[in-house]
Amino acid sequence: MSFKTAPNWLQGLLGVAIVSAVTLYANISVAQITPDNTLPNNSNVRLEGNTSIIEGGTIRGDNLFHSFGEFSVLNGSTALFNNSLDIQNILTRVTGKSISNIDGLIRANGKANLFLLNPNGIIFGKNASLNIGGSFVATTANAIGFGNLGFFSASNPEAPSPLLTVNPNALLFNQIAAAPIQNSSTAPAESTPGGEDAFGLRVPDGRSLLLVGGDINIDGGGLYAFSGRVELGGLRSAGTVGLNGDGNNSRLSFPNSVERSDVFLSNGAQVNVVADNGGSIAVNARNLEMTAESALFAGIDSGLGSDNSQAGNISVHATGAINLNNSQIFNYVQPEARGQGGDVNISASTLRLEGGAQIGTSTFGTGKGGSLTVDAQDVQIIGTSADSQFRSALLAEALPNSTGDAGDITLRTNTLLVRDGAEVSASIAGAGKGGNLSVDAQNVQLIGTSANGQFPSGLFAATTPNSTGDAGDITLRTNTLLVRDAAVVSANTFGKGKGGSLTVDAQDVQIIGRSADGQFGSALFANAQRNLTGDAGNLTVKTNTLLVRDGSQVGTATFGAGKGGSLTVDAQDVQIIGRSPDGRFPSALFASADRNSTGDAGDITLRTNTLLVQDGAVVLTSTFGPGKGGSLTVDAQDVQLIGTSADGQVSSGLFASGQPNSTGNAGDITLRTNILLVQDGAAVTVQSRGTGTAGNMTLNARSIRLNNNASLSATTRSPKFDPNIEQARIKINSNDLIISRNSNIITDATGANVIGGNINIDADVLAGFENSDITANSTDFRGGNVKINTKGIYGLQFQDIASPNTSDITATGATRELSGNVRITTPDIDPTRGLVELPINLVDASRQISNACTPGTRQFQNTFVATGRGGLPMSPTEPLQDSSTVSAWVKLRPKLENLVNTTPVPKSTAVSTTTIAATIPIVEASGWVIDRNGNIKLVAQVPQLNPHSPWQTPASCPVSQGGVKHGKISAAKASN
């Protein structure tokens, strides 16, 4: 980013860096190296031409100590440490007040490590260079520590203790704000191991180059430590930085409790440790900014390495922000290289990539690429380079001609924003396997495309053309996922390998809209692309709410010989709404075998509490080729399918389809729900518009409503017939099925020798109104069969030919002889028939009671008395005395003729008949019996149970035979 567009905090940091640099340059005195006479054996400097030869100094074991009041090397000059070859560490301090300006060459003998300590600051100019045999440490700390043995201090220049014979292990910062270090060196350096030109400061291969101060500013300069280690960082206040290792391969450890300084790389600055093995980079900062094609590179160089080679890692840890603009952090295995790539580990409060900036790992060779791990509170990946050639990205790639696997990407953040053509991608272009992409976040937003519309923003795990390896998987866990304006989450294969699976686990998922030109839609995809043999992966969405609208899509597909993946949605609420603004593309859940493909499509399984499909949106399984279409299964509490596209041409709904020119069989639809509402032109359809068979539709619902041109249809043009397999069948099980206002249930067939599908309806109540029909017709061959089991059918009637004025049931064929069967079955007992109207004038009970039962007669020698509430009255002529029940009088129908049912019935049903028995006199109970279950029953005549001791001869009281005998409703088959 430019200074003008930088955030406020960054402007402040840049300002500090610039002011510090100006101050440093202003304090440079005439270049010189001046001993300060603070050592027991002082340093000596003698000048030979442009070379300052540094000798003397104090030796402690393998350590050589030098102390100077000033230390600078002008352009064209050389500072030569003329040490003996047995010296391991040369420790140089500056005790004066001037910064060290190094714009010439620093040399040392042998393999000694060189430490330059100046608390005032250090600047490496454009011509600065190193020619030493060991590692190099430049620091603006106040002192170098040796454990508990003592210090070598620049701010308190005491003589070094005789105990300082071990390797230094700490850098001590005592000042309030440590001075900065700047490197602008572009001096030619020895070429890289792979033969590339190098520039700037370089240490021998396998050694360390450490810059540790206040702010670190690499302005166009280079730092090289092939197969070694480069480390940048510092502190903004007092603290201690650990110095680990033997000096030859040193590394730093920073305290967590002390605020760190900032690191800047600009104007093509480069840190490079690429070699045949090893090589690592570490940046520890408060904020890191990289601009204008600056880079951190690690890995294995071209033609180098072995099967046992292992590149080092790049680790960037920032307590604040990491900002990259048109810059790179990459760990790679180059073409024809062998060995394993290293990892890239990023941690920060905020990570922002823009202007084509990229962080990643890759392999061009036989080894496996490293993995990329990002831990941040906020991650923003935005846009492309100015020429739109490079996308801002997080990447893990196996590139063309590689045989190694790509690494994984693991991204942990609170918020992730990918927009304007940026990407997070794990891909494979060779023979190896693609890496997996895993995102754990609180909020994920993927928005838009690149400015030229060529690149959608998104998350990707893909195989590229000509690749043979399998793609990796995408696992996305978040509270909220927003994919908008043609952004994409995609697990695709464009090669021979299998596509990866895509799993989304979220509280809320919204897939919305298309690109500005309408060509690309927002999407979740798992596809196998054209001319390929690999199978597509599966797509799984687990969420509380899923919203797909304005022409966006969620689906799986195969465009080649491989099988399409399956789509599974588990949600509390699913809404699929509308179409693209131009009406061309529906909002959709889909699983398809597309044009030119030969593989089968995957299935869709949708489990949700509520499903809404509206305004031309669809849930669709389909085949366009010889492959089989997938099946669609919906389990829901409430399903609403409403409306059509704005032009009325396309229905909202659920579809399992064989598309025109397809030869594969279409899939089935199975729907289980409490309530199904289909209205305003919406539809549930299984169909074949090609030569394959149509699927079947099975609906199980407590209540089904079809209203206003709604339809359930199973249609076919296929003449294929297998007596063991039904096609284009609709089977409905429901408590109540009501169709109204030109709605239809259809299994019609068109074309030569095509049989109409069957309709099986099992509903307690079936009703049809306002020209709503049930049809199983065939225009050219035999009609299908309609079987209806119901307790009540209203408004619908069987017809040979449907009428536009009535609600009809038809199964017509090309001729009357080819008509199908219509069979309507109602229960054995019809509660609307056989009701008897009691006469208004009640029968005189006294005339209907046998004289033998009259109280007081000779026969009445025994008594039965029941008293209390609900008991019998003392006299048969008295009413019952039960006061606990209050019942309303039933108004009787005035005419007995109402018993007869005169409603016309279809010729396919047999009407039940009803007969009425004659009135029989009522007989008073005279005893009781105990049945086999131990129940007491009152009877008119007690059976003789003991013929040997007859106490009483019971009266002959006939039992009433009154009642209704019902006829059985039987089903009749309509004539063909």
CSV table of N, CA and C in Angstrom, one decimal, residues 328-438:
chain,number,residue,atom,x,y,z
A,328,GLN,N,5.4,-11.3,-1.2
A,328,GLN,CA,5.2,-12.7,-1.1
A,328,GLN,C,6.0,-13.3,0.2
A,329,ILE,N,5.4,-14.3,0.8
A,329,ILE,CA,6.1,-15.1,1.7
A,329,ILE,C,5.8,-16.6,1.2
A,330,PHE,N,6.9,-17.3,0.8
A,330,PHE,CA,6.7,-18.6,0.1
A,330,PHE,C,7.8,-19.5,0.5
A,331,ASN,N,7.4,-20.8,0.7
A,331,ASN,CA,8.3,-21.9,1.0
A,331,ASN,C,8.0,-22.9,-0.1
A,332,TYR,N,9.0,-23.2,-1.0
A,332,TYR,CA,8.7,-24.0,-2.2
A,332,TYR,C,9.8,-25.0,-2.5
A,333,VAL,N,9.4,-26.0,-3.2
A,333,VAL,CA,10.3,-27.0,-3.8
A,333,VAL,C,10.3,-26.7,-5.3
A,334,GLN,N,11.5,-26.3,-5.9
A,334,GLN,CA,11.5,-25.8,-7.2
A,334,GLN,C,11.5,-27.0,-8.2
A,335,PRO,N,11.3,-26.7,-9.5
A,335,PRO,CA,11.3,-27.7,-10.6
A,335,PRO,C,12.6,-28.5,-10.5
A,336,GLU,N,12.5,-29.9,-10.7
A,336,GLU,CA,13.6,-30.8,-10.6
A,336,GLU,C,14.3,-30.9,-9.3
A,337,ALA,N,13.7,-30.3,-8.3
A,337,ALA,CA,14.3,-30.5,-6.9
A,337,ALA,C,13.7,-31.7,-6.3
A,338,ARG,N,14.4,-32.2,-5.3
A,338,ARG,CA,14.0,-33.4,-4.5
A,338,ARG,C,14.0,-33.0,-3.0
A,339,GLY,N,13.1,-33.6,-2.3
A,339,GLY,CA,13.0,-33.3,-0.9
A,339,GLY,C,11.7,-32.7,-0.5
A,340,GLN,N,11.5,-32.6,0.8
A,340,GLN,CA,10.3,-32.1,1.3
A,340,GLN,C,10.3,-30.6,1.6
A,341,GLY,N,9.3,-29.9,1.2
A,341,GLY,CA,9.2,-28.5,1.4
A,341,GLY,C,8.9,-28.2,2.9
A,342,GLY,N,9.3,-27.0,3.3
A,342,GLY,CA,9.0,-26.6,4.7
A,342,GLY,C,7.7,-25.9,4.8
A,343,ASP,N,7.3,-25.6,6.0
A,343,ASP,CA,6.0,-25.0,6.4
A,343,ASP,C,6.1,-23.5,6.5
A,344,VAL,N,5.0,-22.9,6.4
A,344,VAL,CA,4.9,-21.5,6.7
A,344,VAL,C,3.9,-21.3,7.8
A,345,ASN,N,4.3,-20.6,8.9
A,345,ASN,CA,3.4,-20.4,10.0
A,345,ASN,C,3.3,-18.9,10.3
A,346,ILE,N,2.0,-18.5,10.3
A,346,ILE,CA,1.7,-17.1,10.5
A,346,ILE,C,0.9,-16.9,11.7
A,347,SER,N,1.2,-16.0,12.6
A,347,SER,CA,0.4,-15.7,13.7
A,347,SER,C,0.4,-14.1,13.9
A,348,ALA,N,-0.8,-13.6,14.1
A,348,ALA,CA,-0.9,-12.1,14.2
A,348,ALA,C,-2.3,-11.8,14.8
A,349,SER,N,-2.4,-10.5,15.2
A,349,SER,CA,-3.8,-10.1,15.5
A,349,SER,C,-4.6,-9.8,14.2
A,350,THR,N,-3.9,-9.2,13.2
A,350,THR,CA,-4.6,-9.0,11.9
A,350,THR,C,-3.6,-9.4,10.8
A,351,LEU,N,-4.1,-10.1,9.8
A,351,LEU,CA,-3.4,-10.4,8.6
A,351,LEU,C,-4.2,-9.8,7.4
A,352,ARG,N,-3.5,-9.0,6.6
A,352,ARG,CA,-4.1,-8.4,5.5
A,352,ARG,C,-3.2,-8.6,4.2
A,353,LEU,N,-3.7,-9.2,3.2
A,353,LEU,CA,-3.1,-9.3,1.9
A,353,LEU,C,-3.8,-8.6,0.9
A,354,GLU,N,-3.1,-7.8,0.0
A,354,GLU,CA,-3.8,-7.1,-1.0
A,354,GLU,C,-2.8,-6.8,-2.2
A,355,GLY,N,-3.3,-6.3,-3.3
A,355,GLY,CA,-2.5,-6.0,-4.4
A,355,GLY,C,-1.8,-7.2,-5.0
A,356,GLY,N,-2.3,-8.4,-4.9
A,356,GLY,CA,-1.7,-9.6,-5.4
A,356,GLY,C,-0.7,-10.2,-4.5
A,357,ALA,N,-0.7,-9.8,-3.2
A,357,ALA,CA,0.2,-10.4,-2.2
A,357,ALA,C,-0.2,-11.9,-2.0
A,358,GLN,N,0.8,-12.7,-1.7
A,358,GLN,CA,0.6,-14.1,-1.5
A,358,GLN,C,1.4,-14.7,-0.4
A,359,ILE,N,0.9,-15.6,0.4
A,359,ILE,CA,1.6,-16.4,1.4
A,359,ILE,C,1.3,-17.8,1.1
A,360,GLY,N,2.3,-18.7,1.0
A,360,GLY,CA,2.0,-20.0,0.7
A,360,GLY,C,3.2,-21.0,0.7
A,361,THR,N,2.8,-22.2,0.3
A,361,THR,CA,3.8,-23.3,0.1
A,361,THR,C,3.5,-23.9,-1.3
A,362,SER,N,4.5,-24.5,-1.9
A,362,SER,CA,4.3,-25.1,-3.2
A,362,SER,C,5.4,-26.1,-3.5
A,363,THR,N,5.1,-27.1,-4.4
A,363,THR,CA,6.1,-28.0,-4.8
A,363,THR,C,6.0,-28.1,-6.4
A,364,PHE,N,7.2,-28.0,-7.0
A,364,PHE,CA,7.3,-28.3,-8.5
A,364,PHE,C,8.0,-29.6,-8.7
A,365,GLY,N,8.5,-30.2,-7.6
A,365,GLY,CA,9.3,-31.4,-7.8
A,365,GLY,C,8.7,-32.7,-7.2
A,366,THR,N,9.6,-33.6,-6.8
A,366,THR,CA,9.2,-34.9,-6.3
A,366,THR,C,8.8,-34.9,-4.9
A,367,GLY,N,9.2,-33.9,-4.1
A,367,GLY,CA,8.9,-33.9,-2.7
A,367,GLY,C,7.6,-33.3,-2.4
A,368,LYS,N,7.1,-33.5,-1.2
A,368,LYS,CA,5.9,-32.9,-0.7
A,368,LYS,C,6.0,-31.5,-0.4
A,369,GLY,N,5.0,-30.7,-0.7
A,369,GLY,CA,5.0,-29.3,-0.3
A,369,GLY,C,4.7,-29.1,1.1
A,370,GLY,N,5.2,-28.0,1.7
A,370,GLY,CA,4.9,-27.8,3.1
A,370,GLY,C,3.5,-27.3,3.4
A,371,SER,N,3.1,-27.2,4.6
A,371,SER,CA,1.8,-26.8,5.0
A,371,SER,C,1.8,-25.3,5.4
A,372,LEU,N,0.7,-24.7,5.3
A,372,LEU,CA,0.5,-23.3,5.7
A,372,LEU,C,-0.5,-23.2,6.9
A,373,THR,N,-0.1,-22.6,7.9
A,373,THR,CA,-0.9,-22.4,9.1
A,373,THR,C,-1.0,-20.9,9.4
A,374,VAL,N,-2.3,-20.4,9.6
A,374,VAL,CA,-2.5,-19.0,9.9
A,374,VAL,C,-3.4,-19.0,11.2
A,375,ASP,N,-2.8,-18.3,12.2
A,375,ASP,CA,-3.6,-18.0,13.4
A,375,ASP,C,-3.7,-16.5,13.6
A,376,ALA,N,-4.9,-16.0,13.5
A,376,ALA,CA,-5.1,-14.5,13.6
A,376,ALA,C,-6.5,-14.2,14.1
A,377,GLN,N,-6.6,-13.0,14.6
A,377,GLN,CA,-8.0,-12.6,15.0
A,377,GLN,C,-8.8,-12.1,13.8
A,378,ASP,N,-8.1,-11.5,12.9
A,378,ASP,CA,-8.8,-11.0,11.7
A,378,ASP,C,-7.9,-11.2,10.5
A,379,VAL,N,-8.5,-11.9,9.4
A,379,VAL,CA,-7.8,-12.1,8.2
A,379,VAL,C,-8.5,-11.5,7.0
A,380,GLN,N,-7.8,-10.7,6.3
A,380,GLN,CA,-8.4,-10.0,5.1
A,380,GLN,C,-7.5,-10.3,3.9
A,381,ILE,N,-8.1,-10.9,2.9
A,381,ILE,CA,-7.4,-11.2,1.6
A,381,ILE,C,-8.2,-10.5,0.5
A,382,ILE,N,-7.6,-9.5,-0.1
A,382,ILE,CA,-8.3,-8.6,-1.0
A,382,ILE,C,-7.7,-8.4,-2.3
A,383,GLY,N,-8.4,-8.5,-3.4
A,383,GLY,CA,-8.1,-8.1,-4.7
A,383,GLY,C,-7.0,-8.8,-5.4
A,384,THR,N,-6.4,-8.2,-6.5
A,384,THR,CA,-5.4,-8.8,-7.3
A,384,THR,C,-4.3,-7.7,-7.5
A,385,SER,N,-3.3,-8.1,-8.2
A,385,SER,CA,-2.2,-7.2,-8.6
A,385,SER,C,-2.8,-6.1,-9.5
A,386,ALA,N,-2.1,-5.0,-9.7
A,386,ALA,CA,-2.6,-3.9,-10.6
A,386,ALA,C,-2.8,-4.4,-12.0
A,387,ASP,N,-2.1,-5.3,-12.5
A,387,ASP,CA,-2.3,-5.8,-13.8
A,387,ASP,C,-3.3,-7.0,-13.9
A,388,SER,N,-3.8,-7.4,-12.7
A,388,SER,CA,-4.8,-8.5,-12.6
A,388,SER,C,-4.2,-9.8,-12.9
A,389,GLN,N,-2.9,-10.0,-12.9
A,389,GLN,CA,-2.2,-11.2,-13.2
A,389,GLN,C,-2.1,-12.1,-12.0
A,390,PHE,N,-2.1,-11.5,-10.8
A,390,PHE,CA,-1.9,-12.3,-9.6
A,390,PHE,C,-3.0,-12.0,-8.6
A,391,ARG,N,-3.5,-13.0,-8.0
A,391,ARG,CA,-4.5,-12.8,-7.0
A,391,ARG,C,-3.9,-12.8,-5.6
A,392,SER,N,-4.4,-11.9,-4.8
A,392,SER,CA,-4.0,-12.0,-3.4
A,392,SER,C,-4.5,-13.4,-2.8
A,393,ALA,N,-3.6,-14.0,-2.1
A,393,ALA,CA,-3.9,-15.4,-1.8
A,393,ALA,C,-3.2,-16.0,-0.6
A,394,LEU,N,-3.8,-17.0,0.0
A,394,LEU,CA,-3.1,-18.0,0.8
A,394,LEU,C,-3.2,-19.3,0.0
A,395,LEU,N,-2.0,-19.9,-0.2
A,395,LEU,CA,-1.9,-21.0,-1.1
A,395,LEU,C,-1.1,-22.2,-0.5
A,396,ALA,N,-1.5,-23.4,-1.0
A,396,ALA,CA,-0.7,-24.6,-0.8
A,396,ALA,C,-0.9,-25.4,-2.1
A,397,GLU,N,0.2,-25.5,-2.9
A,397,GLU,CA,0.1,-26.0,-4.2
A,397,GLU,C,1.1,-27.1,-4.6
A,398,ALA,N,0.6,-28.0,-5.4
A,398,ALA,CA,1.6,-28.9,-6.1
A,398,ALA,C,1.4,-28.5,-7.6
A,399,LEU,N,2.5,-28.0,-8.2
A,399,LEU,CA,2.4,-27.3,-9.5
A,399,LEU,C,2.7,-28.3,-10.7
A,400,PRO,N,2.5,-27.8,-11.9
A,400,PRO,CA,2.6,-28.7,-13.1
A,400,PRO,C,4.0,-29.5,-13.1
A,401,ASN,N,3.9,-30.7,-13.5
A,401,ASN,CA,5.1,-31.7,-13.6
A,401,ASN,C,5.6,-32.1,-12.2
A,402,SER,N,4.9,-31.7,-11.2
A,402,SER,CA,5.4,-32.2,-9.9
A,402,SER,C,4.8,-33.6,-9.6
A,403,THR,N,5.5,-34.4,-8.8
A,403,THR,CA,5.0,-35.7,-8.4
A,403,THR,C,4.7,-35.7,-6.9
A,404,GLY,N,5.1,-34.7,-6.2
A,404,GLY,CA,4.9,-34.7,-4.7
A,404,GLY,C,3.5,-34.2,-4.4
A,405,ASP,N,3.1,-34.4,-3.2
A,405,ASP,CA,1.8,-34.0,-2.7
A,405,ASP,C,1.9,-32.5,-2.3
A,406,ALA,N,0.8,-31.8,-2.4
A,406,ALA,CA,0.7,-30.4,-1.9
A,406,ALA,C,0.5,-30.5,-0.4
A,407,GLY,N,0.8,-29.4,0.3
A,407,GLY,CA,0.6,-29.3,1.7
A,407,GLY,C,-0.8,-28.9,2.1
A,408,ASP,N,-1.1,-28.8,3.3
A,408,ASP,CA,-2.4,-28.4,3.8
A,408,ASP,C,-2.4,-27.0,4.2
A,409,ILE,N,-3.6,-26.4,4.3
A,409,ILE,CA,-3.8,-25.0,4.8
A,409,ILE,C,-4.7,-25.1,6.0
A,410,THR,N,-4.3,-24.6,7.1
A,410,THR,CA,-5.1,-24.5,8.3
A,410,THR,C,-5.2,-23.1,8.7
A,411,LEU,N,-6.4,-22.6,8.8
A,411,LEU,CA,-6.7,-21.2,9.0
A,411,LEU,C,-7.6,-21.0,10.2
A,412,ARG,N,-7.1,-20.4,11.3
A,412,ARG,CA,-7.9,-20.2,12.5
A,412,ARG,C,-8.0,-18.7,12.7
A,413,THR,N,-9.2,-18.2,12.8
A,413,THR,CA,-9.4,-16.8,12.9
A,413,THR,C,-10.8,-16.5,13.5
A,414,ASN,N,-11.0,-15.3,14.0
A,414,ASN,CA,-12.3,-14.8,14.3
A,414,ASN,C,-13.1,-14.4,13.1
A,415,THR,N,-12.4,-13.6,12.2
A,415,THR,CA,-13.1,-13.1,11.0
A,415,THR,C,-12.2,-13.4,9.8
A,416,LEU,N,-12.8,-13.9,8.8
A,416,LEU,CA,-12.1,-14.1,7.5
A,416,LEU,C,-12.9,-13.3,6.4
A,417,LEU,N,-12.2,-12.4,5.7
A,417,LEU,CA,-12.8,-11.7,4.6
A,417,LEU,C,-11.9,-12.0,3.3
A,418,VAL,N,-12.5,-12.6,2.3
A,418,VAL,CA,-11.9,-12.8,1.0
A,418,VAL,C,-12.7,-12.1,0.0
A,419,ARG,N,-12.2,-11.1,-0.7
A,419,ARG,CA,-13.0,-10.3,-1.6
A,419,ARG,C,-12.2,-9.9,-2.9
A,420,ASP,N,-13.0,-9.4,-3.9
A,420,ASP,CA,-12.5,-8.8,-5.1
A,420,ASP,C,-11.5,-9.7,-5.8
A,421,GLY,N,-11.8,-11.0,-5.9
A,421,GLY,CA,-10.9,-11.9,-6.7
A,421,GLY,C,-9.8,-12.6,-5.9
A,422,ALA,N,-9.7,-12.4,-4.6
A,422,ALA,CA,-8.7,-13.0,-3.8
A,422,ALA,C,-9.1,-14.5,-3.6
A,423,GLU,N,-8.2,-15.3,-3.0
A,423,GLU,CA,-8.5,-16.7,-2.8
A,423,GLU,C,-7.7,-17.3,-1.7
A,424,VAL,N,-8.2,-18.4,-1.2
A,424,VAL,CA,-7.5,-19.3,-0.3
A,424,VAL,C,-7.6,-20.7,-1.0
A,425,SER,N,-6.5,-21.2,-1.4
A,425,SER,CA,-6.5,-22.4,-2.3
A,425,SER,C,-5.5,-23.4,-2.0
A,426,ALA,N,-6.0,-24.7,-1.9
A,426,ALA,CA,-5.1,-25.9,-1.8
A,426,ALA,C,-5.4,-26.6,-3.1
A,427,SER,N,-4.3,-26.7,-4.0
A,427,SER,CA,-4.6,-27.3,-5.3
A,427,SER,C,-3.5,-28.2,-5.7
A,428,ILE,N,-3.8,-29.1,-6.7
A,428,ILE,CA,-2.8,-30.0,-7.3
A,428,ILE,C,-2.8,-29.9,-8.8
A,429,ALA,N,-1.6,-29.8,-9.4
A,429,ALA,CA,-1.5,-29.8,-10.9
A,429,ALA,C,-0.7,-30.9,-11.4
A,430,GLY,N,-0.2,-31.8,-10.5
A,430,GLY,CA,0.7,-32.9,-10.9
A,430,GLY,C,0.1,-34.2,-10.6
A,431,ALA,N,1.0,-35.1,-10.2
A,431,ALA,CA,0.6,-36.5,-9.9
A,431,ALA,C,0.4,-36.7,-8.5
A,432,GLY,N,0.7,-35.8,-7.6
A,432,GLY,CA,0.5,-36.0,-6.2
A,432,GLY,C,-0.9,-35.6,-5.8
A,433,LYS,N,-1.1,-35.8,-4.5
A,433,LYS,CA,-2.4,-35.5,-3.9
A,433,LYS,C,-2.5,-34.0,-3.5
A,434,GLY,N,-3.6,-33.4,-3.7
A,434,GLY,CA,-3.8,-32.0,-3.2
A,434,GLY,C,-4.0,-32.0,-1.7
A,435,GLY,N,-3.6,-30.8,-1.2
A,435,GLY,CA,-3.7,-30.6,0.3
A,435,GLY,C,-5.2,-30.3,0.7
A,436,ASN,N,-5.4,-30.4,2.0
A,436,ASN,CA,-6.7,-30.1,2.6
A,436,ASN,C,-6.7,-28.7,3.1
A,437,LEU,N,-7.9,-28.1,3.0
A,437,LEU,CA,-8.1,-26.7,3.4
A,437,LEU,C,-9.1,-26.8,4.6
A,438,SER,N,-8.6,-26.3,5.8
A,438,SER,CA,-9.4,-26.3,7.0
A,438,SER,C,-9.5,-24.9,7.5
